[in-house]
Amino acid sequence: KANCGDDSRADNEKDENVDAAKNQSKLEPSESVCKALKEAVEHQPTLDILSQTESSVTETVSIGTLPSLHYLNESVFEQTAPERDDGEHILLQTVTQNTDLITGVYEGGLKIWECTYDLLEYIDDEGETFSRKRVLDLGCGAGLLGILALKRGASKVHFQDYNSTVIEQLTIPNVFLNCEEDSEDEGEGKKDGSPPAKKRTLDSSHHSLSDHCSFFSGDWTSYLSLMQRKDPMLKYDIIFTSETIYNTDYYPSLHNVFHKLLEEDGVVYLATKSHYFGVGGGLYLFQRFVEDKDVFQIKSLKDIDQGLKRHIVSLTFKKSR
Ligand code: SAM
């Protein structure tokens, strides 16, 4: 079963979420070790993975002036097990041929959660630039935030998800879908009369992906160790993270990734619901955790007041620490 709470209780409980968080004293953040340990692994975008996109059902999201973003519809994962009536079980069942989902913990990355759309809208409104920036899409799932950064000129984008299945069957194909489209656009856009460039081959897309993106699965503590071993100087200018603070057990490792991998003048953009029913985490508890640590300043950027209250906040290093 997915570990990350109920996403569908919007209407009747919308005004109770912060109170609910405040009343859950037994769910105080602790330094307890994250129970869902999973060794971090880097995934290469192999030709095998990329060729999946050729026969798959794709969708497009267009927000404001942002470039359109393409992604595999989650029904792709459902279609192979039509006899099951429990949607979540279908997701788990159908990707288990070569996967970690049935035996291990699934953290919810196979669907796009609504705070991702909030953050995309926020980026559209505020015009964040990505040119030459190093970006981490932490808990990326489908990877739309990282893909946007990539399309907008980021020099490097790292995609991290807990589940290797999500990275291999969803994130990498999605990044590829969008790179492939860029190469077709380039061809069509030529003004010198030369014929449109041919659709980029899988092989050349593979090289271009490897130049600008890297893909990782595993838990956050293990991800941090892996990155510090790979490149002790690595820092990100921007860390995106959407719908990742539902479990208070993970707050120490999440905070540690921010602390150790964010550039001194970098920004974490965090999109979240007020409260995650059934799991207990949410903005109120995370904010308290961050304030206790006294490393970051947390600033409210946008509140969305439809259904379950949702928020976008930023974290930046305190100057006086
Ligand atoms: N960001 C995506 C979105 O908004 O659609 C996916 C959100 S999903 C609810 C939560 C994501 O957080 C999962 O995809 C998982 O990869 C990541 N995650 C949660 N807990 C984690 C942990 N302890 N270590 C590593 N990743 C974790």
Coordinates of N, CA and C in Angstrom, one line a residue, residues 71-212:
Y71 N 3.8 13.6 -20.2 CA 4.1 12.5 -19.3 C 3.2 11.3 -19.6
L72 N 3.7 10.1 -19.2 CA 3.0 8.9 -19.4 C 1.8 8.9 -18.4
N73 N 0.6 8.6 -18.9 CA -0.5 8.5 -18.1 C -0.4 7.3 -17.2
E74 N -0.9 7.5 -15.9 CA -0.8 6.4 -15.0 C -1.6 5.2 -15.4
S75 N -2.6 5.4 -16.4 CA -3.4 4.3 -16.8 C -2.5 3.3 -17.6
V76 N -1.3 3.7 -18.0 CA -0.3 2.8 -18.7 C 0.0 1.7 -17.7
F77 N 0.1 2.0 -16.4 CA 0.4 1.0 -15.5 C -0.8 0.2 -15.1
E78 N -2.0 0.7 -15.2 CA -3.2 0.0 -14.9 C -3.6 -1.0 -15.9
Q79 N -3.3 -0.6 -17.2 CA -4.0 -1.4 -18.3 C -3.6 -2.9 -18.3
T80 N -2.4 -3.2 -17.8 CA -2.1 -4.6 -17.9 C -2.7 -5.5 -16.9
A81 N -3.5 -5.0 -16.0 CA -4.2 -5.8 -15.0 C -5.7 -5.4 -14.9
P82 N -6.4 -5.5 -16.0 CA -7.8 -4.9 -16.0 C -8.7 -5.7 -15.0
E83 N -8.3 -6.9 -14.7 CA -9.2 -7.7 -13.8 C -9.3 -7.2 -12.4
R84 N -8.3 -6.3 -12.0 CA -8.3 -5.9 -10.6 C -9.2 -4.7 -10.4
D85 N -9.9 -4.6 -9.3 CA -10.8 -3.4 -9.1 C -10.2 -2.4 -8.1
D86 N -9.1 -2.7 -7.5 CA -8.5 -1.7 -6.6 C -7.4 -1.0 -7.3
G87 N -7.6 0.3 -7.6 CA -6.7 1.0 -8.4 C -5.2 1.0 -7.9
E88 N -5.1 1.2 -6.6 CA -3.8 1.2 -6.1 C -3.1 -0.1 -6.2
H89 N -3.9 -1.2 -6.0 CA -3.3 -2.5 -6.1 C -2.9 -2.8 -7.6
I90 N -3.7 -2.3 -8.5 CA -3.3 -2.4 -9.9 C -1.9 -1.8 -10.2
L91 N -1.8 -0.6 -9.6 CA -0.5 0.1 -9.9 C 0.6 -0.8 -9.4
L92 N 0.4 -1.4 -8.2 CA 1.5 -2.2 -7.6 C 1.7 -3.5 -8.4
Q93 N 0.6 -4.0 -8.7 CA 0.6 -5.4 -9.4 C 1.3 -5.3 -10.7
T94 N 1.0 -4.3 -11.5 CA 1.4 -4.3 -12.9 C 2.8 -4.0 -13.2
V95 N 3.5 -3.5 -12.2 CA 4.9 -3.1 -12.5 C 5.9 -3.9 -11.7
T96 N 5.4 -5.1 -11.4 CA 6.3 -6.0 -10.5 C 7.1 -7.0 -11.2
Q97 N 7.1 -7.0 -12.5 CA 7.9 -7.9 -13.2 C 9.4 -7.7 -12.9
N98 N 9.8 -6.5 -12.9 CA 11.2 -6.2 -12.6 C 11.3 -5.1 -11.5
T99 N 10.5 -5.2 -10.5 CA 10.3 -4.0 -9.7 C 10.5 -4.2 -8.2
D100 N 10.5 -3.1 -7.5 CA 10.7 -3.1 -6.1 C 9.4 -2.9 -5.3
L101 N 8.3 -2.8 -6.1 CA 7.1 -2.3 -5.4 C 6.3 -3.3 -4.6
I102 N 6.3 -4.5 -5.0 CA 5.4 -5.4 -4.3 C 6.0 -5.9 -3.0
T103 N 7.3 -6.1 -3.0 CA 8.0 -6.6 -1.8 C 8.4 -5.5 -0.9
G104 N 8.5 -4.3 -1.4 CA 9.0 -3.2 -0.5 C 7.9 -2.1 -0.3
V105 N 8.4 -0.9 0.0 CA 7.6 0.2 0.4 C 7.4 1.0 -0.9
Y106 N 6.1 1.4 -1.1 CA 5.9 2.3 -2.3 C 5.5 3.7 -1.7
E107 N 6.2 4.7 -2.2 CA 6.0 6.0 -1.6 C 5.2 7.0 -2.5
G108 N 4.4 6.4 -3.5 CA 3.4 7.2 -4.2 C 3.8 7.9 -5.4
G109 N 5.0 7.6 -6.0 CA 5.5 8.4 -7.1 C 4.9 8.1 -8.4
L110 N 4.0 7.1 -8.5 CA 3.5 6.8 -9.9 C 2.3 7.7 -10.3
K111 N 1.8 8.5 -9.4 CA 0.8 9.5 -9.8 C 1.3 10.9 -9.6
I112 N 0.7 11.8 -10.3 CA 1.1 13.2 -10.1 C 0.2 13.8 -9.1
W113 N 0.8 14.3 -8.0 CA 0.1 14.8 -6.9 C -0.2 16.3 -7.1
E114 N -1.3 16.8 -6.6 CA -1.8 18.1 -7.0 C -0.8 19.3 -6.7
C115 N 0.0 19.1 -5.6 CA 0.9 20.2 -5.3 C 1.9 20.5 -6.3
T116 N 2.2 19.4 -7.1 CA 3.1 19.6 -8.3 C 2.6 20.7 -9.2
Y117 N 1.2 20.6 -9.5 CA 0.6 21.6 -10.4 C 0.7 23.0 -9.7
D118 N 0.5 23.0 -8.4 CA 0.6 24.3 -7.7 C 1.9 25.0 -7.9
L119 N 3.0 24.1 -7.7 CA 4.3 24.7 -7.8 C 4.6 25.1 -9.3
L120 N 4.1 24.3 -10.3 CA 4.3 24.8 -11.6 C 3.6 26.1 -11.9
E121 N 2.4 26.3 -11.3 CA 1.7 27.6 -11.5 C 2.5 28.7 -10.8
Y122 N 3.0 28.4 -9.6 CA 3.8 29.4 -8.9 C 5.0 29.8 -9.8
I123 N 5.7 28.9 -10.3 CA 6.9 29.2 -11.2 C 6.5 30.0 -12.4
D124 N 5.3 29.7 -12.9 CA 4.8 30.5 -14.0 C 4.5 31.9 -13.6
D125 N 3.9 32.1 -12.4 CA 3.5 33.4 -11.9 C 4.8 34.2 -11.6
E126 N 5.8 33.6 -11.0 CA 6.9 34.3 -10.5 C 8.1 34.4 -11.5
G127 N 8.0 33.6 -12.5 CA 9.1 33.6 -13.6 C 10.4 33.2 -13.1
E128 N 10.5 32.2 -12.2 CA 11.8 31.7 -11.8 C 12.7 31.3 -13.0
T129 N 13.9 31.7 -13.0 CA 14.8 31.3 -14.1 C 15.7 30.1 -13.7
F130 N 16.1 29.4 -14.7 CA 16.8 28.2 -14.4 C 18.2 28.1 -15.1
S131 N 18.4 29.1 -16.0 CA 19.6 29.1 -16.8 C 20.8 28.9 -16.0
R132 N 21.6 27.9 -16.4 CA 22.8 27.5 -15.8 C 22.7 27.1 -14.3
K133 N 21.5 26.8 -13.9 CA 21.3 26.3 -12.5 C 21.4 24.8 -12.3
R134 N 21.8 24.4 -11.1 CA 21.8 23.0 -10.8 C 20.6 22.7 -9.9
V135 N 19.8 21.8 -10.4 CA 18.4 21.6 -9.8 C 18.3 20.2 -9.3
L136 N 17.7 20.0 -8.2 CA 17.3 18.7 -7.7 C 15.8 18.6 -7.6
D137 N 15.2 17.6 -8.2 CA 13.7 17.3 -8.1 C 13.7 16.1 -7.1
L138 N 13.4 16.5 -5.8 CA 13.5 15.5 -4.7 C 12.2 14.8 -4.5
G139 N 12.1 13.5 -4.5 CA 10.8 12.8 -4.4 C 10.1 13.1 -5.7
C140 N 10.7 12.9 -6.9 CA 10.2 13.5 -8.1 C 9.0 12.9 -8.7
G141 N 8.8 11.6 -8.5 CA 7.7 10.9 -9.2 C 7.8 11.1 -10.7
A142 N 6.8 11.6 -11.3 CA 6.8 11.8 -12.7 C 7.9 12.8 -13.2
G143 N 8.3 13.7 -12.3 CA 9.5 14.5 -12.6 C 9.2 15.8 -13.4
L144 N 7.9 16.3 -13.3 CA 7.5 17.4 -14.1 C 8.3 18.7 -13.7
L145 N 8.6 18.8 -12.4 CA 9.3 20.1 -12.0 C 10.7 20.1 -12.5
G146 N 11.4 18.9 -12.5 CA 12.8 18.8 -13.0 C 12.8 19.0 -14.5
I147 N 11.7 18.4 -15.1 CA 11.7 18.5 -16.6 C 11.5 20.0 -17.0
L148 N 10.7 20.7 -16.3 CA 10.5 22.2 -16.6 C 11.9 22.9 -16.5
A149 N 12.6 22.6 -15.4 CA 13.9 23.2 -15.2 C 14.8 22.9 -16.4
L150 N 14.8 21.7 -16.8 CA 15.6 21.2 -17.9 C 15.2 22.0 -19.2
K151 N 13.9 22.1 -19.5 CA 13.5 22.8 -20.7 C 13.8 24.3 -20.6
R152 N 13.9 24.8 -19.4 CA 14.2 26.2 -19.3 C 15.7 26.5 -19.0
G153 N 16.5 25.5 -19.4 CA 18.0 25.8 -19.5 C 18.8 25.5 -18.2
A154 N 18.3 24.7 -17.3 CA 19.1 24.3 -16.2 C 20.4 23.5 -16.7
S155 N 21.5 23.7 -16.0 CA 22.7 23.0 -16.5 C 22.7 21.6 -16.1
K156 N 22.1 21.3 -15.0 CA 22.1 19.9 -14.5 C 20.8 19.7 -13.7
V157 N 20.1 18.6 -14.0 CA 19.0 18.3 -13.1 C 19.1 16.9 -12.6
H158 N 19.0 16.7 -11.3 CA 19.0 15.4 -10.7 C 17.6 15.0 -10.3
F159 N 17.2 13.8 -10.7 CA 15.8 13.3 -10.3 C 16.0 12.2 -9.3
Q160 N 15.3 12.4 -8.1 CA 15.4 11.3 -7.1 C 14.0 10.9 -6.7
D161 N 13.8 9.6 -6.7 CA 12.6 9.0 -6.1 C 12.9 7.8 -5.3
Y162 N 12.1 7.5 -4.3 CA 12.4 6.4 -3.4 C 12.4 5.1 -4.3
N163 N 11.5 4.9 -5.2 CA 11.3 3.6 -5.9 C 12.0 3.6 -7.2
S164 N 12.8 2.6 -7.4 CA 13.5 2.4 -8.7 C 12.5 2.2 -9.8
T165 N 11.4 1.6 -9.5 CA 10.4 1.4 -10.6 C 9.9 2.7 -11.1
V166 N 9.6 3.6 -10.2 CA 9.1 4.9 -10.6 C 10.2 5.6 -11.5
I167 N 11.4 5.6 -11.1 CA 12.5 6.2 -11.9 C 12.6 5.6 -13.3
E168 N 12.6 4.2 -13.3 CA 12.8 3.6 -14.6 C 11.6 3.6 -15.5
Q169 N 10.4 3.4 -14.9 CA 9.2 3.3 -15.8 C 8.4 4.6 -16.0
L170 N 8.7 5.6 -15.2 CA 8.0 6.8 -15.4 C 8.9 8.0 -15.6
T171 N 9.8 8.3 -14.6 CA 10.6 9.5 -14.7 C 11.5 9.6 -15.9
I172 N 12.3 8.5 -16.1 CA 13.2 8.5 -17.3 C 12.4 8.6 -18.6
P173 N 11.3 7.8 -18.8 CA 10.5 7.9 -20.0 C 10.0 9.3 -20.2
N174 N 9.5 10.0 -19.1 CA 8.9 11.3 -19.2 C 10.0 12.3 -19.6
V175 N 11.2 12.2 -19.0 CA 12.2 13.2 -19.4 C 12.5 13.0 -20.9
F176 N 12.6 11.8 -21.3 CA 12.9 11.5 -22.7 C 11.8 12.0 -23.6
L177 N 10.5 11.8 -23.3 CA 9.4 12.3 -24.1 C 9.6 13.8 -24.3
N178 N 10.0 14.6 -23.3 CA 10.1 16.0 -23.5 C 11.4 16.4 -24.2
C179 N 12.5 15.7 -24.0 CA 13.7 16.0 -24.8 C 13.4 15.7 -26.3
E180 N 12.8 14.6 -26.5 CA 12.5 14.2 -27.9 C 11.7 15.3 -28.6
E181 N 10.7 15.9 -27.9 CA 9.9 16.9 -28.5 C 10.7 18.2 -28.8
D182 N 11.6 18.5 -27.9 CA 12.5 19.7 -28.1 C 13.3 19.5 -29.4
S183 N 13.8 18.3 -29.6 CA 14.6 18.2 -30.8 C 13.7 18.3 -32.1
E184 N 12.5 17.9 -32.0 CA 11.6 18.0 -33.2 C 11.3 19.5 -33.4
D185 N 11.0 20.3 -32.2 CA 10.8 21.7 -32.3 C 11.9 22.4 -33.0
E186 N 13.1 22.1 -32.6 CA 14.3 22.7 -33.1 C 14.3 22.6 -34.7
G187 N 14.0 21.4 -35.2 CA 13.9 21.2 -36.6 C 12.9 22.0 -37.3
E188 N 11.7 22.0 -36.7 CA 10.6 22.7 -37.3 C 10.8 24.2 -37.3
G189 N 11.6 24.7 -36.3 CA 11.7 26.1 -36.1 C 12.8 26.7 -37.0
K190 N 13.5 26.0 -37.8 CA 14.6 26.5 -38.6 C 14.0 27.5 -39.7
K191 N 14.7 28.6 -39.8 CA 14.2 29.7 -40.7 C 15.0 29.7 -42.0
D192 N 16.1 28.9 -42.1 CA 17.0 29.0 -43.2 C 16.5 28.1 -44.4
G193 N 15.3 27.6 -44.4 CA 14.8 26.8 -45.5 C 15.3 25.3 -45.5
S194 N 16.2 25.0 -44.6 CA 16.6 23.6 -44.5 C 15.5 22.7 -44.0
P195 N 15.5 21.4 -44.4 CA 14.4 20.6 -44.0 C 14.4 20.4 -42.5
P196 N 13.2 20.1 -41.9 CA 13.2 19.8 -40.4 C 14.1 18.7 -40.0
A197 N 14.7 18.9 -38.9 CA 15.6 17.8 -38.4 C 14.8 16.6 -38.2
K198 N 15.5 15.5 -38.5 CA 14.8 14.2 -38.3 C 14.6 14.0 -36.8
K199 N 13.5 13.2 -36.5 CA 13.3 12.9 -35.1 C 14.6 12.3 -34.5
R200 N 15.0 12.8 -33.4 CA 16.2 12.4 -32.8 C 16.2 10.8 -32.5
T201 N 17.2 10.2 -32.8 CA 17.2 8.7 -32.6 C 17.3 8.5 -31.1
L202 N 16.8 7.3 -30.7 CA 16.9 6.9 -29.3 C 18.4 7.1 -28.8
D203 N 19.3 6.7 -29.7 CA 20.7 6.7 -29.3 C 21.2 8.1 -29.0
S204 N 20.9 9.1 -29.8 CA 21.4 10.4 -29.6 C 20.7 11.1 -28.4
S205 N 19.4 10.8 -28.2 CA 18.6 11.3 -27.0 C 19.3 10.7 -25.8
H206 N 19.7 9.5 -25.9 CA 20.3 8.9 -24.7 C 21.5 9.6 -24.3
H207 N 22.3 10.1 -25.3 CA 23.5 10.8 -24.9 C 23.2 12.2 -24.4
S208 N 22.2 12.8 -25.0 CA 21.9 14.2 -24.5 C 21.3 14.1 -23.1
L209 N 20.5 13.1 -22.8 CA 19.9 13.0 -21.5 C 21.1 12.8 -20.5
S210 N 22.0 12.0 -20.8 CA 23.1 11.7 -19.9 C 23.9 13.0 -19.6
D211 N 24.0 13.9 -20.6 CA 24.8 15.1 -20.3 C 24.2 16.0 -19.3
H212 N 22.8 16.1 -19.2 CA 22.2 17.1 -18.4 C 21.4 16.5 -17.2

